[in-house]
Amino acid sequence: MLFGKTAPLAFFSTLEADIAANPTVFGALLRREQPVRVLYEDETLFAFRNIHPYAPLAGLVIPKRRMRQDPDNLGASDLDLVKALRRVALEVCEREQPAAFAKGDYWLRFHRRPFNSVDHLHLHPRRRRSLPHVLAP
């Protein structure tokens, strides 16, 4: 079970119905209504390059069912989902930027409210040192 406390925004009986009703840009990408570079896909998760890549690795990992982008309200019952998002993000980092991955030169980050542009839970895997110096640690 990948969904715990932070349930999908609306419950649809099938994943296909959930994707069809998703009004976000992520829904359009899942439906392949916009060009997308897929980095990973399985029955429940989808990873893709940012549509406006700003770094050598700028990706997103999302659950296919739309869930509110509110990582502060993820709870213990969401642990399996968070672990799955993290696993896929790490796989993407290792495959897309193996040298950076080997050096630990990557970030896995959720946007926190109010700093999110798409209200669909997403985790960003990206190269850390490729970010502008004002964002680097």
Short mmCIF file of N, CA and C in Angstrom, two decimals:
data_model
loop_
_atom_site.label_atom_id
_atom_site.label_comp_id
_atom_site.label_asym_id
_atom_site.label_seq_id
_atom_site.Cartn_x
_atom_site.Cartn_y
_atom_site.Cartn_z
N MET A 1 0.85 -1.18 0.00
CA MET A 1 0.00 0.00 0.00
C MET A 1 0.89 1.23 0.00
N LEU A 2 0.79 2.07 -1.03
CA LEU A 2 1.64 3.24 -1.12
C LEU A 2 1.00 4.50 -0.55
N PHE A 3 -0.26 4.50 -0.22
CA PHE A 3 -0.90 5.71 0.24
C PHE A 3 -1.40 5.54 1.67
N GLY A 4 -0.98 6.44 2.54
CA GLY A 4 -1.37 6.38 3.93
C GLY A 4 -2.19 7.60 4.29
N LYS A 5 -1.69 8.39 5.24
CA LYS A 5 -2.39 9.57 5.75
C LYS A 5 -2.69 10.57 4.64
N THR A 6 -1.73 10.80 3.75
CA THR A 6 -1.90 11.76 2.67
C THR A 6 -2.51 11.03 1.47
N ALA A 7 -3.79 10.83 1.51
CA ALA A 7 -4.50 10.10 0.47
C ALA A 7 -4.60 10.92 -0.81
N PRO A 8 -4.90 10.27 -1.92
CA PRO A 8 -5.14 11.02 -3.16
C PRO A 8 -6.18 12.11 -2.93
N LEU A 9 -6.09 13.19 -3.70
CA LEU A 9 -7.01 14.33 -3.53
C LEU A 9 -8.46 13.93 -3.73
N ALA A 10 -8.73 13.08 -4.68
CA ALA A 10 -10.07 12.57 -4.91
C ALA A 10 -9.89 11.08 -5.17
N PHE A 11 -10.84 10.28 -4.75
CA PHE A 11 -10.68 8.85 -4.96
C PHE A 11 -11.39 8.45 -6.23
N PHE A 12 -10.63 7.85 -7.13
CA PHE A 12 -11.18 7.29 -8.36
C PHE A 12 -10.95 5.79 -8.30
N SER A 13 -11.87 5.04 -8.83
CA SER A 13 -11.79 3.58 -8.69
C SER A 13 -10.60 3.00 -9.43
N THR A 14 -10.15 3.68 -10.47
CA THR A 14 -9.00 3.15 -11.22
C THR A 14 -7.92 4.22 -11.33
N LEU A 15 -6.71 3.77 -11.51
CA LEU A 15 -5.61 4.69 -11.74
C LEU A 15 -5.85 5.48 -13.02
N GLU A 16 -6.37 4.83 -14.04
CA GLU A 16 -6.64 5.51 -15.31
C GLU A 16 -7.61 6.67 -15.12
N ALA A 17 -8.64 6.48 -14.30
CA ALA A 17 -9.61 7.55 -14.04
C ALA A 17 -8.95 8.69 -13.27
N ASP A 18 -8.07 8.34 -12.32
CA ASP A 18 -7.35 9.35 -11.55
C ASP A 18 -6.47 10.20 -12.48
N ILE A 19 -5.73 9.54 -13.36
CA ILE A 19 -4.86 10.25 -14.30
C ILE A 19 -5.70 11.11 -15.25
N ALA A 20 -6.80 10.58 -15.74
CA ALA A 20 -7.66 11.33 -16.67
C ALA A 20 -8.22 12.58 -16.01
N ALA A 21 -8.48 12.55 -14.71
CA ALA A 21 -9.07 13.69 -14.00
C ALA A 21 -8.03 14.65 -13.45
N ASN A 22 -6.76 14.33 -13.53
CA ASN A 22 -5.70 15.17 -12.96
C ASN A 22 -5.54 16.45 -13.78
N PRO A 23 -5.89 17.62 -13.21
CA PRO A 23 -5.84 18.87 -13.96
C PRO A 23 -4.46 19.52 -14.03
N THR A 24 -3.47 18.94 -13.36
CA THR A 24 -2.15 19.57 -13.29
C THR A 24 -1.32 19.24 -14.53
N VAL A 25 -0.22 19.95 -14.68
CA VAL A 25 0.71 19.66 -15.77
C VAL A 25 1.23 18.22 -15.64
N PHE A 26 1.33 17.71 -14.42
CA PHE A 26 1.76 16.32 -14.25
C PHE A 26 0.74 15.35 -14.84
N GLY A 27 -0.55 15.68 -14.71
CA GLY A 27 -1.58 14.86 -15.35
C GLY A 27 -1.40 14.85 -16.86
N ALA A 28 -1.13 16.01 -17.43
CA ALA A 28 -0.90 16.09 -18.87
C ALA A 28 0.31 15.25 -19.28
N LEU A 29 1.35 15.26 -18.47
CA LEU A 29 2.54 14.46 -18.77
C LEU A 29 2.23 12.97 -18.65
N LEU A 30 1.49 12.59 -17.61
CA LEU A 30 1.11 11.18 -17.46
C LEU A 30 0.26 10.70 -18.63
N ARG A 31 -0.58 11.58 -19.15
CA ARG A 31 -1.44 11.23 -20.30
C ARG A 31 -0.69 11.36 -21.62
N ARG A 32 0.55 11.83 -21.56
CA ARG A 32 1.41 12.05 -22.73
C ARG A 32 0.81 13.10 -23.68
N GLU A 33 0.16 14.10 -23.08
CA GLU A 33 -0.39 15.21 -23.86
C GLU A 33 0.67 16.27 -24.12
N GLN A 34 1.77 16.19 -23.41
CA GLN A 34 2.91 17.09 -23.60
C GLN A 34 4.15 16.23 -23.72
N PRO A 35 5.16 16.73 -24.43
CA PRO A 35 6.41 15.96 -24.53
C PRO A 35 7.02 15.76 -23.14
N VAL A 36 7.56 14.58 -22.91
CA VAL A 36 8.15 14.27 -21.62
C VAL A 36 9.31 13.30 -21.84
N ARG A 37 10.40 13.53 -21.13
CA ARG A 37 11.51 12.57 -21.13
C ARG A 37 11.35 11.72 -19.88
N VAL A 38 10.88 10.51 -20.07
CA VAL A 38 10.62 9.60 -18.96
C VAL A 38 11.95 9.04 -18.47
N LEU A 39 12.16 9.12 -17.16
CA LEU A 39 13.35 8.57 -16.53
C LEU A 39 13.07 7.25 -15.83
N TYR A 40 11.80 7.05 -15.47
CA TYR A 40 11.39 5.82 -14.78
C TYR A 40 9.88 5.77 -14.80
N GLU A 41 9.34 4.56 -14.92
CA GLU A 41 7.90 4.39 -14.80
C GLU A 41 7.59 2.96 -14.38
N ASP A 42 6.69 2.84 -13.42
CA ASP A 42 6.13 1.55 -13.05
C ASP A 42 4.64 1.73 -12.81
N GLU A 43 4.00 0.80 -12.13
CA GLU A 43 2.55 0.86 -11.95
C GLU A 43 2.10 2.05 -11.11
N THR A 44 2.94 2.52 -10.19
CA THR A 44 2.50 3.55 -9.25
C THR A 44 3.32 4.83 -9.29
N LEU A 45 4.53 4.79 -9.83
CA LEU A 45 5.42 5.96 -9.82
C LEU A 45 5.85 6.34 -11.22
N PHE A 46 6.19 7.62 -11.37
CA PHE A 46 6.60 8.17 -12.66
C PHE A 46 7.70 9.18 -12.39
N ALA A 47 8.81 9.07 -13.10
CA ALA A 47 9.91 10.03 -12.96
C ALA A 47 10.22 10.59 -14.35
N PHE A 48 10.53 11.88 -14.37
CA PHE A 48 10.75 12.54 -15.66
C PHE A 48 11.68 13.74 -15.47
N ARG A 49 12.26 14.19 -16.59
CA ARG A 49 13.08 15.39 -16.58
C ARG A 49 12.17 16.60 -16.41
N ASN A 50 12.67 17.60 -15.72
CA ASN A 50 11.95 18.86 -15.61
C ASN A 50 11.70 19.39 -17.03
N ILE A 51 10.51 19.90 -17.30
CA ILE A 51 10.22 20.38 -18.65
C ILE A 51 11.04 21.63 -18.99
N HIS A 52 11.60 22.28 -17.98
CA HIS A 52 12.54 23.39 -18.17
C HIS A 52 13.82 23.05 -17.41
N PRO A 53 14.63 22.12 -17.95
CA PRO A 53 15.80 21.69 -17.19
C PRO A 53 16.75 22.85 -16.91
N TYR A 54 17.13 23.01 -15.67
CA TYR A 54 17.99 24.09 -15.24
C TYR A 54 19.33 23.56 -14.75
N ALA A 55 19.53 22.27 -14.87
CA ALA A 55 20.75 21.63 -14.39
C ALA A 55 20.95 20.33 -15.15
N PRO A 56 22.16 19.78 -15.12
CA PRO A 56 22.39 18.50 -15.81
C PRO A 56 21.45 17.39 -15.33
N LEU A 57 21.07 17.45 -14.08
CA LEU A 57 20.04 16.54 -13.57
C LEU A 57 19.01 17.39 -12.84
N ALA A 58 17.86 17.52 -13.44
CA ALA A 58 16.72 18.21 -12.83
C ALA A 58 15.51 17.35 -13.12
N GLY A 59 15.19 16.48 -12.18
CA GLY A 59 14.10 15.55 -12.39
C GLY A 59 13.01 15.69 -11.35
N LEU A 60 11.95 14.95 -11.56
CA LEU A 60 10.85 14.89 -10.60
C LEU A 60 10.38 13.44 -10.53
N VAL A 61 10.02 13.02 -9.34
CA VAL A 61 9.44 11.69 -9.12
C VAL A 61 8.08 11.91 -8.46
N ILE A 62 7.04 11.33 -9.05
CA ILE A 62 5.69 11.54 -8.55
C ILE A 62 4.96 10.21 -8.41
N PRO A 63 4.00 10.16 -7.49
CA PRO A 63 3.06 9.03 -7.53
C PRO A 63 2.10 9.29 -8.69
N LYS A 64 1.68 8.25 -9.37
CA LYS A 64 0.76 8.45 -10.49
C LYS A 64 -0.60 8.94 -10.02
N ARG A 65 -1.03 8.53 -8.83
CA ARG A 65 -2.27 9.07 -8.28
C ARG A 65 -1.96 10.44 -7.70
N ARG A 66 -2.79 11.41 -8.01
CA ARG A 66 -2.56 12.77 -7.55
C ARG A 66 -2.76 12.88 -6.05
N MET A 67 -1.73 13.38 -5.38
CA MET A 67 -1.76 13.64 -3.94
C MET A 67 -1.32 15.07 -3.72
N ARG A 68 -1.84 15.70 -2.71
CA ARG A 68 -1.50 17.09 -2.41
C ARG A 68 0.00 17.22 -2.16
N GLN A 69 0.59 18.27 -2.71
CA GLN A 69 2.01 18.58 -2.48
C GLN A 69 2.12 19.23 -1.11
N ASP A 70 2.20 18.41 -0.09
CA ASP A 70 2.25 18.89 1.29
C ASP A 70 3.10 17.94 2.13
N PRO A 71 4.41 17.92 1.89
CA PRO A 71 5.26 16.96 2.59
C PRO A 71 5.26 17.12 4.10
N ASP A 72 4.93 18.31 4.61
CA ASP A 72 4.88 18.50 6.06
C ASP A 72 3.78 17.68 6.71
N ASN A 73 2.79 17.26 5.94
CA ASN A 73 1.71 16.47 6.50
C ASN A 73 1.81 14.98 6.17
N LEU A 74 2.94 14.57 5.62
CA LEU A 74 3.16 13.14 5.44
C LEU A 74 3.39 12.54 6.82
N GLY A 75 2.84 11.36 7.05
CA GLY A 75 2.97 10.73 8.35
C GLY A 75 3.56 9.34 8.24
N ALA A 76 3.57 8.64 9.34
CA ALA A 76 4.13 7.29 9.40
C ALA A 76 3.45 6.36 8.39
N SER A 77 2.16 6.56 8.17
CA SER A 77 1.46 5.70 7.22
C SER A 77 1.87 5.97 5.77
N ASP A 78 2.59 7.07 5.52
CA ASP A 78 3.08 7.40 4.18
C ASP A 78 4.52 6.94 3.96
N LEU A 79 5.09 6.26 4.95
CA LEU A 79 6.49 5.88 4.87
C LEU A 79 6.81 5.04 3.64
N ASP A 80 5.97 4.08 3.30
CA ASP A 80 6.23 3.25 2.12
C ASP A 80 6.29 4.09 0.85
N LEU A 81 5.40 5.06 0.73
CA LEU A 81 5.40 5.94 -0.43
C LEU A 81 6.68 6.77 -0.47
N VAL A 82 7.07 7.37 0.64
CA VAL A 82 8.28 8.19 0.68
C VAL A 82 9.51 7.34 0.35
N LYS A 83 9.56 6.13 0.88
CA LYS A 83 10.68 5.23 0.56
C LYS A 83 10.72 4.90 -0.93
N ALA A 84 9.56 4.67 -1.52
CA ALA A 84 9.50 4.35 -2.95
C ALA A 84 9.94 5.55 -3.79
N LEU A 85 9.47 6.76 -3.43
CA LEU A 85 9.90 7.97 -4.15
C LEU A 85 11.41 8.13 -4.04
N ARG A 86 11.96 7.92 -2.84
CA ARG A 86 13.40 8.05 -2.62
C ARG A 86 14.18 7.00 -3.42
N ARG A 87 13.70 5.76 -3.41
CA ARG A 87 14.38 4.70 -4.16
C ARG A 87 14.48 5.05 -5.64
N VAL A 88 13.37 5.50 -6.22
CA VAL A 88 13.37 5.86 -7.64
C VAL A 88 14.27 7.07 -7.88
N ALA A 89 14.20 8.07 -7.01
CA ALA A 89 15.05 9.26 -7.18
C ALA A 89 16.53 8.88 -7.15
N LEU A 90 16.91 7.99 -6.25
CA LEU A 90 18.30 7.55 -6.19
C LEU A 90 18.70 6.76 -7.44
N GLU A 91 17.81 5.91 -7.94
CA GLU A 91 18.07 5.19 -9.18
C GLU A 91 18.29 6.16 -10.34
N VAL A 92 17.46 7.19 -10.41
CA VAL A 92 17.59 8.20 -11.46
C VAL A 92 18.92 8.92 -11.34
N CYS A 93 19.28 9.35 -10.13
CA CYS A 93 20.56 10.03 -9.92
C CYS A 93 21.72 9.15 -10.36
N GLU A 94 21.71 7.91 -9.95
CA GLU A 94 22.81 7.00 -10.26
C GLU A 94 22.92 6.76 -11.76
N ARG A 95 21.80 6.58 -12.44
CA ARG A 95 21.82 6.30 -13.88
C ARG A 95 22.14 7.56 -14.71
N GLU A 96 21.54 8.69 -14.35
CA GLU A 96 21.69 9.90 -15.16
C GLU A 96 23.00 10.64 -14.90
N GLN A 97 23.50 10.60 -13.69
CA GLN A 97 24.72 11.33 -13.31
C GLN A 97 25.59 10.43 -12.42
N PRO A 98 26.16 9.35 -12.98
CA PRO A 98 26.88 8.39 -12.15
C PRO A 98 28.07 8.98 -11.38
N ALA A 99 28.82 9.88 -11.99
CA ALA A 99 29.97 10.47 -11.28
C ALA A 99 29.49 11.33 -10.12
N ALA A 100 28.47 12.15 -10.36
CA ALA A 100 27.93 12.98 -9.29
C ALA A 100 27.32 12.11 -8.19
N PHE A 101 26.65 11.04 -8.58
CA PHE A 101 26.06 10.14 -7.60
C PHE A 101 27.14 9.52 -6.71
N ALA A 102 28.22 9.08 -7.34
CA ALA A 102 29.31 8.45 -6.58
C ALA A 102 29.92 9.42 -5.56
N LYS A 103 29.92 10.71 -5.88
CA LYS A 103 30.47 11.74 -4.97
C LYS A 103 29.43 12.27 -3.98
N GLY A 104 28.19 11.82 -4.10
CA GLY A 104 27.14 12.36 -3.24
C GLY A 104 26.73 13.76 -3.64
N ASP A 105 26.99 14.13 -4.89
CA ASP A 105 26.71 15.47 -5.40
C ASP A 105 25.29 15.54 -5.97
N TYR A 106 24.31 15.32 -5.12
CA TYR A 106 22.91 15.39 -5.55
C TYR A 106 22.06 15.77 -4.35
N TRP A 107 20.86 16.25 -4.64
CA TRP A 107 19.85 16.56 -3.62
C TRP A 107 18.59 15.77 -3.94
N LEU A 108 17.88 15.41 -2.91
CA LEU A 108 16.51 14.91 -3.04
C LEU A 108 15.68 15.84 -2.18
N ARG A 109 14.78 16.59 -2.80
CA ARG A 109 14.04 17.61 -2.06
C ARG A 109 12.58 17.66 -2.46
N PHE A 110 11.73 17.85 -1.46
CA PHE A 110 10.33 18.20 -1.67
C PHE A 110 10.22 19.72 -1.57
N HIS A 111 9.34 20.32 -2.36
CA HIS A 111 8.97 21.71 -2.12
C HIS A 111 8.00 21.72 -0.95
N ARG A 112 8.14 22.72 -0.09
CA ARG A 112 7.21 22.88 1.02
C ARG A 112 6.30 24.07 0.73
N ARG A 113 5.08 23.97 1.21
CA ARG A 113 4.14 25.08 1.03
C ARG A 113 4.70 26.33 1.68
N PRO A 114 4.57 27.46 1.10
CA PRO A 114 3.82 27.77 -0.12
C PRO A 114 4.69 27.74 -1.37
N PHE A 115 5.86 27.14 -1.31
CA PHE A 115 6.83 27.19 -2.40
C PHE A 115 6.71 26.00 -3.34
N ASN A 116 5.52 25.76 -3.84
CA ASN A 116 5.36 24.72 -4.84
C ASN A 116 4.51 25.27 -5.97
N SER A 117 4.83 24.84 -7.17
CA SER A 117 4.11 25.35 -8.33
C SER A 117 3.07 24.36 -8.84
N VAL A 118 3.19 23.09 -8.48
CA VAL A 118 2.24 22.07 -8.93
C VAL A 118 1.74 21.33 -7.69
N ASP A 119 0.42 21.34 -7.49
CA ASP A 119 -0.15 20.70 -6.32
C ASP A 119 -0.38 19.21 -6.58
N HIS A 120 0.73 18.52 -6.70
CA HIS A 120 0.77 17.06 -6.88
C HIS A 120 2.10 16.65 -6.26
N LEU A 121 2.07 15.79 -5.26
CA LEU A 121 3.28 15.41 -4.53
C LEU A 121 4.41 15.06 -5.50
N HIS A 122 5.57 15.69 -5.28
CA HIS A 122 6.73 15.39 -6.13
C HIS A 122 8.03 15.60 -5.36
N LEU A 123 8.98 14.74 -5.68
CA LEU A 123 10.31 14.77 -5.11
C LEU A 123 11.28 15.12 -6.23
N HIS A 124 12.17 16.08 -5.95
CA HIS A 124 13.15 16.51 -6.95
C HIS A 124 14.49 15.84 -6.72
N PRO A 125 14.96 15.01 -7.66
CA PRO A 125 16.37 14.61 -7.63
C PRO A 125 17.14 15.59 -8.53
N ARG A 126 18.23 16.15 -8.03
CA ARG A 126 19.02 17.06 -8.85
C ARG A 126 20.46 17.11 -8.37
N ARG A 127 21.33 17.47 -9.29
CA ARG A 127 22.73 17.64 -8.92
C ARG A 127 22.88 18.85 -8.05
N ARG A 128 23.57 18.70 -6.94
CA ARG A 128 23.73 19.81 -5.99
C ARG A 128 24.67 20.88 -6.53
N ARG A 129 25.82 20.53 -6.97
CA ARG A 129 26.81 21.53 -7.39
C ARG A 129 26.46 22.19 -8.71
N SER A 130 25.47 21.67 -9.40
CA SER A 130 25.07 22.29 -10.65
C SER A 130 24.09 23.44 -10.41
N LEU A 131 23.66 23.62 -9.17
CA LEU A 131 22.73 24.70 -8.87
C LEU A 131 23.49 26.02 -8.74
N PRO A 132 22.82 27.12 -8.96
CA PRO A 132 23.48 28.42 -8.77
C PRO A 132 24.03 28.54 -7.35
N HIS A 133 25.12 29.29 -7.21
CA HIS A 133 25.81 29.37 -5.91
C HIS A 133 24.90 29.88 -4.79
N VAL A 134 23.88 30.64 -5.12
CA VAL A 134 23.00 31.15 -4.07
C VAL A 134 22.12 30.06 -3.48
N LEU A 135 21.97 28.94 -4.19
CA LEU A 135 21.18 27.84 -3.67
C LEU A 135 22.03 26.72 -3.09
N ALA A 136 23.33 26.79 -3.31
CA ALA A 136 24.20 25.71 -2.84
C ALA A 136 24.39 25.85 -1.33
N PRO A 137 24.64 24.71 -0.66
CA PRO A 137 24.85 24.78 0.80
C PRO A 137 26.16 25.45 1.16
#
